Amino acid sequence: MSLQVPEGYWDRKMIAYMHDPLDKVLKIQGHESRSSELLKTFGMDQPLEHFWKLADGIASGFERGQVPSYSKDPNKNGAVDFLSRPVLTHPTSAGRSLSIAGLDDETKDVEYINDCLVKYLEKKVGMEPGKGGYSDAFSGDPDRFSRARFFYTHLALRFRLAEDDVGGLGALWHRLPADSRFPDHSIWQHNALCSALYSCMELGKGSENDLGLMVFSVGPVQEFIAKARKLKDFWSGSVILSWLAFEGIRWVMENLGPDHVLYPSLIDQPLISTYLATEGWKIKGEHAPQFWNQQPKEIASFPNKFLCVIPYHKSQEIGTAISAQIKRAWSELKEHVLGYVCKQMGKDLEQTGKESLEKMFSRQSDNFWDMQWACVNMLSRETRKEMEDLLPKTAYEEQWGVFEKFSEIIEKKGWNYQNTGVGTLYGTSHNLAQSTLAARKNLRSFFRPEEPGLKCHICGEFEAAHDFEYYQGMPAREYKEKIDNFWERLRSKFHEADFKENERLCTVCLVKRLSAYAIKNEVQEHILYDTFKSNERYPSTTEMALHDFFVRENIKSEKERKRIAQSLYMSTDIDPDVSDKDKKLKSHDRYYAILLMDGDKMGELINGANIDSTWESVMHTDIYQRLAGERFKDFDPVFRNA
């Protein structure tokens, strides 16, 4: 289910994204003309100026509130010359700042850098389909090119600019701040937020009143991951859950844009780079865009919850579509595992048995996942009463105080800006969205019917898989004999380590156990193929404990490692028989440690409840000294304490 967007949507999104040039902070004066030059490289102009300027103002509220900009009057000047004092600050740490070294005279030549950037984009990306760079792969398909260009610009361009050292900036391309006064966030982050807000207003009612904040959750987490007997089950459960979250994010990326996902970050994510290089555009050969990510693909890097900005009035449509996307992805994986089991069993599985097994997979797996979401209209000055009715005072009091202080300063200084609070009150809006989701989960509207028969040895909830039809009054002995017979036949088709003797699993736990085999052998085009292809065998915990011993004694053979580990596991001796008596096990070789980490406080961190940074710490040192001084003394209390 896709979202209908107006013609030219991705082009206008690109224009909003490039409203500020990537090198803006190096020279604020004239940045509008540099932005126009970049857009002309892509054959674009800047339409709907008021529209993207409104989005720009709201995005600024998200990131830094409102402070003075450049003025010739020293009593009003709030500008900072970044090249004179190149400083970065941290968005969550209390550390003051990080000064940047190595900016030489050539680097400070903004015109030179901008010229290098324009030429690089012409060569590597191309102005339009069939006009240079990887655009040649989209000849005759302008709509597809427009979307691909936006994805490439937001998700990959910073890496290419850094690796190719465009303009001599090197890795600084990753961290160029959007604002010299608040150098705690990058130009990429600001431009992406601006384009996302712009698109929401375009798809909505044309104003900030239709901006929505959606939080989406995929569960159950503990029930799916923690219920495991093998390391392989823990790992594959984590990977599958992370991938399902990605599938939901994927819908947002493809229909709204990757800029709409606020959390988690999509930058440098293994699944994202795999998607871009394979499923995203289906481009091969010399025109395929070159991406950057060489990280191991086996990391489950996506949490089960994600946050995105959407047009509020479309929230029901979007929530339903994301849920359908995740269900479809899980259903396809389930079918791959079912097909692999049937193929492995071959003639040992009759047609009636296959049909019975298919029914079990559908009954247990089709409605396994509990997907919940909540969307709130972003709070503003006009929604103060709703804020007070829905949230405890502690959830909004401090941020509302900051907003009022900003408004007072703006009014007192006579700046021409209407501070509605939509951006400044982002934290409170996020708190409301999370609270709404938590309340929705407490309704407990998700129930599964009770399962009959012999239960799965891992989860203990679902009936163990089998290939026969249960009939009313079937004797318990006959039922057990048939299940035992099915599992004897199934185990015989796999490695000894895949299933323990007498182990019987439900279809959900079978998906966790066998997904690596199914994808590696049956669906090599699956996005998890690289993740699973080299992970059929998992070391036992005893092998893990012996890692230092194997390295010390130069034991490289997997077969020998497994034999020694099994010997130690079965032995009560400190020194079981090994192949070479000169290789002695030491006492500490028998032990290993597990570090268990929990993310229960992550929500508070994202919501800003337990971060160490303050307005003072994220500001550029120069601007804070001015604001806290005599000329701007009204600023000091709010900036020091917020």
Tab-separated table of N, CA, C and O in Angstrom, residues 21 23 31 66 116 131 192 224 240 260 356 358 386 420 436 469 494 569 571-572 580:
chain	number	residue	atom	x	y	z
A	21	PRO	N	22.919	25.896	1.516
A	21	PRO	CA	24.029	25.144	0.912
A	21	PRO	C	24.767	24.354	1.980
A	21	PRO	O	24.765	24.726	3.161
A	23	ASP	N	27.778	24.108	2.609
A	23	ASP	CA	28.918	24.825	3.199
A	23	ASP	C	28.487	26.154	3.814
A	23	ASP	O	29.301	27.060	4.009
A	31	HIS	N	24.941	32.962	1.268
A	31	HIS	CA	24.632	31.522	1.201
A	31	HIS	C	23.395	31.252	0.346
A	31	HIS	O	23.253	30.185	-0.237
A	66	GLN	N	15.273	30.318	19.354
A	66	GLN	CA	15.475	31.544	18.588
A	66	GLN	C	16.472	32.443	19.300
A	66	GLN	O	16.328	32.733	20.490
A	116	CYS	N	34.105	23.408	-6.158
A	116	CYS	CA	34.441	21.966	-6.137
A	116	CYS	C	33.194	21.121	-5.916
A	116	CYS	O	33.018	20.068	-6.532
A	131	LYS	N	22.239	12.451	-17.870
A	131	LYS	CA	23.156	13.580	-18.021
A	131	LYS	C	24.281	13.511	-16.988
A	131	LYS	O	24.475	14.401	-16.187
A	192	ALA	N	17.516	18.107	6.337
A	192	ALA	CA	16.585	16.980	6.269
A	192	ALA	C	15.308	17.289	7.035
A	192	ALA	O	14.195	16.982	6.575
A	224	PHE	N	9.726	-12.681	21.793
A	224	PHE	CA	10.329	-13.185	20.562
A	224	PHE	C	11.826	-13.440	20.715
A	224	PHE	O	12.347	-14.445	20.224
A	240	ILE	N	15.942	-10.538	13.184
A	240	ILE	CA	14.630	-10.524	12.539
A	240	ILE	C	13.789	-9.361	13.048
A	240	ILE	O	13.145	-8.647	12.264
A	260	HIS	N	12.106	11.948	6.856
A	260	HIS	CA	10.993	11.969	7.804
A	260	HIS	C	11.262	11.120	9.040
A	260	HIS	O	10.543	11.243	10.035
A	356	SER	N	-1.256	-29.647	6.370
A	356	SER	CA	-1.420	-29.473	7.818
A	356	SER	C	-0.359	-28.539	8.375
A	356	SER	O	-0.645	-27.681	9.224
A	358	GLU	N	1.230	-26.204	6.719
A	358	GLU	CA	0.922	-24.856	6.237
A	358	GLU	C	-0.126	-24.182	7.117
A	358	GLU	O	-0.016	-22.988	7.444
A	386	GLU	N	-4.771	21.801	25.809
A	386	GLU	CA	-4.659	20.358	25.574
A	386	GLU	C	-3.416	19.795	26.250
A	386	GLU	O	-3.431	18.693	26.797
A	420	THR	N	5.314	30.523	17.038
A	420	THR	CA	4.133	29.726	17.396
A	420	THR	C	4.460	28.616	18.388
A	420	THR	O	3.568	28.059	19.002
A	436	THR	N	1.054	8.613	24.798
A	436	THR	CA	-0.134	8.107	24.100
A	436	THR	C	0.065	6.656	23.678
A	436	THR	O	-0.844	5.828	23.806
A	469	GLU	N	-3.506	-33.805	10.935
A	469	GLU	CA	-4.701	-33.117	11.389
A	469	GLU	C	-5.170	-33.734	12.702
A	469	GLU	O	-5.414	-34.934	12.796
A	494	PHE	N	18.637	-32.387	9.056
A	494	PHE	CA	19.475	-31.262	9.444
A	494	PHE	C	20.703	-31.739	10.209
A	494	PHE	O	20.824	-32.919	10.556
A	569	TYR	N	33.344	-29.692	27.910
A	569	TYR	CA	31.968	-29.624	28.395
A	569	TYR	C	31.554	-30.926	29.091
A	569	TYR	O	30.865	-30.918	30.109
A	571	SER	N	33.628	-33.152	30.431
A	571	SER	CA	34.605	-33.619	31.411
A	571	SER	C	34.475	-32.870	32.731
A	571	SER	O	34.123	-31.694	32.774
A	572	THR	N	34.780	-33.551	33.811
A	572	THR	CA	34.862	-32.902	35.124
A	572	THR	C	36.306	-32.576	35.458
A	572	THR	O	36.594	-31.967	36.484
A	580	ASP	N	47.051	-32.299	21.561
A	580	ASP	CA	48.489	-32.144	21.804
A	580	ASP	C	48.682	-31.877	23.283
A	580	ASP	O	48.220	-30.858	23.812
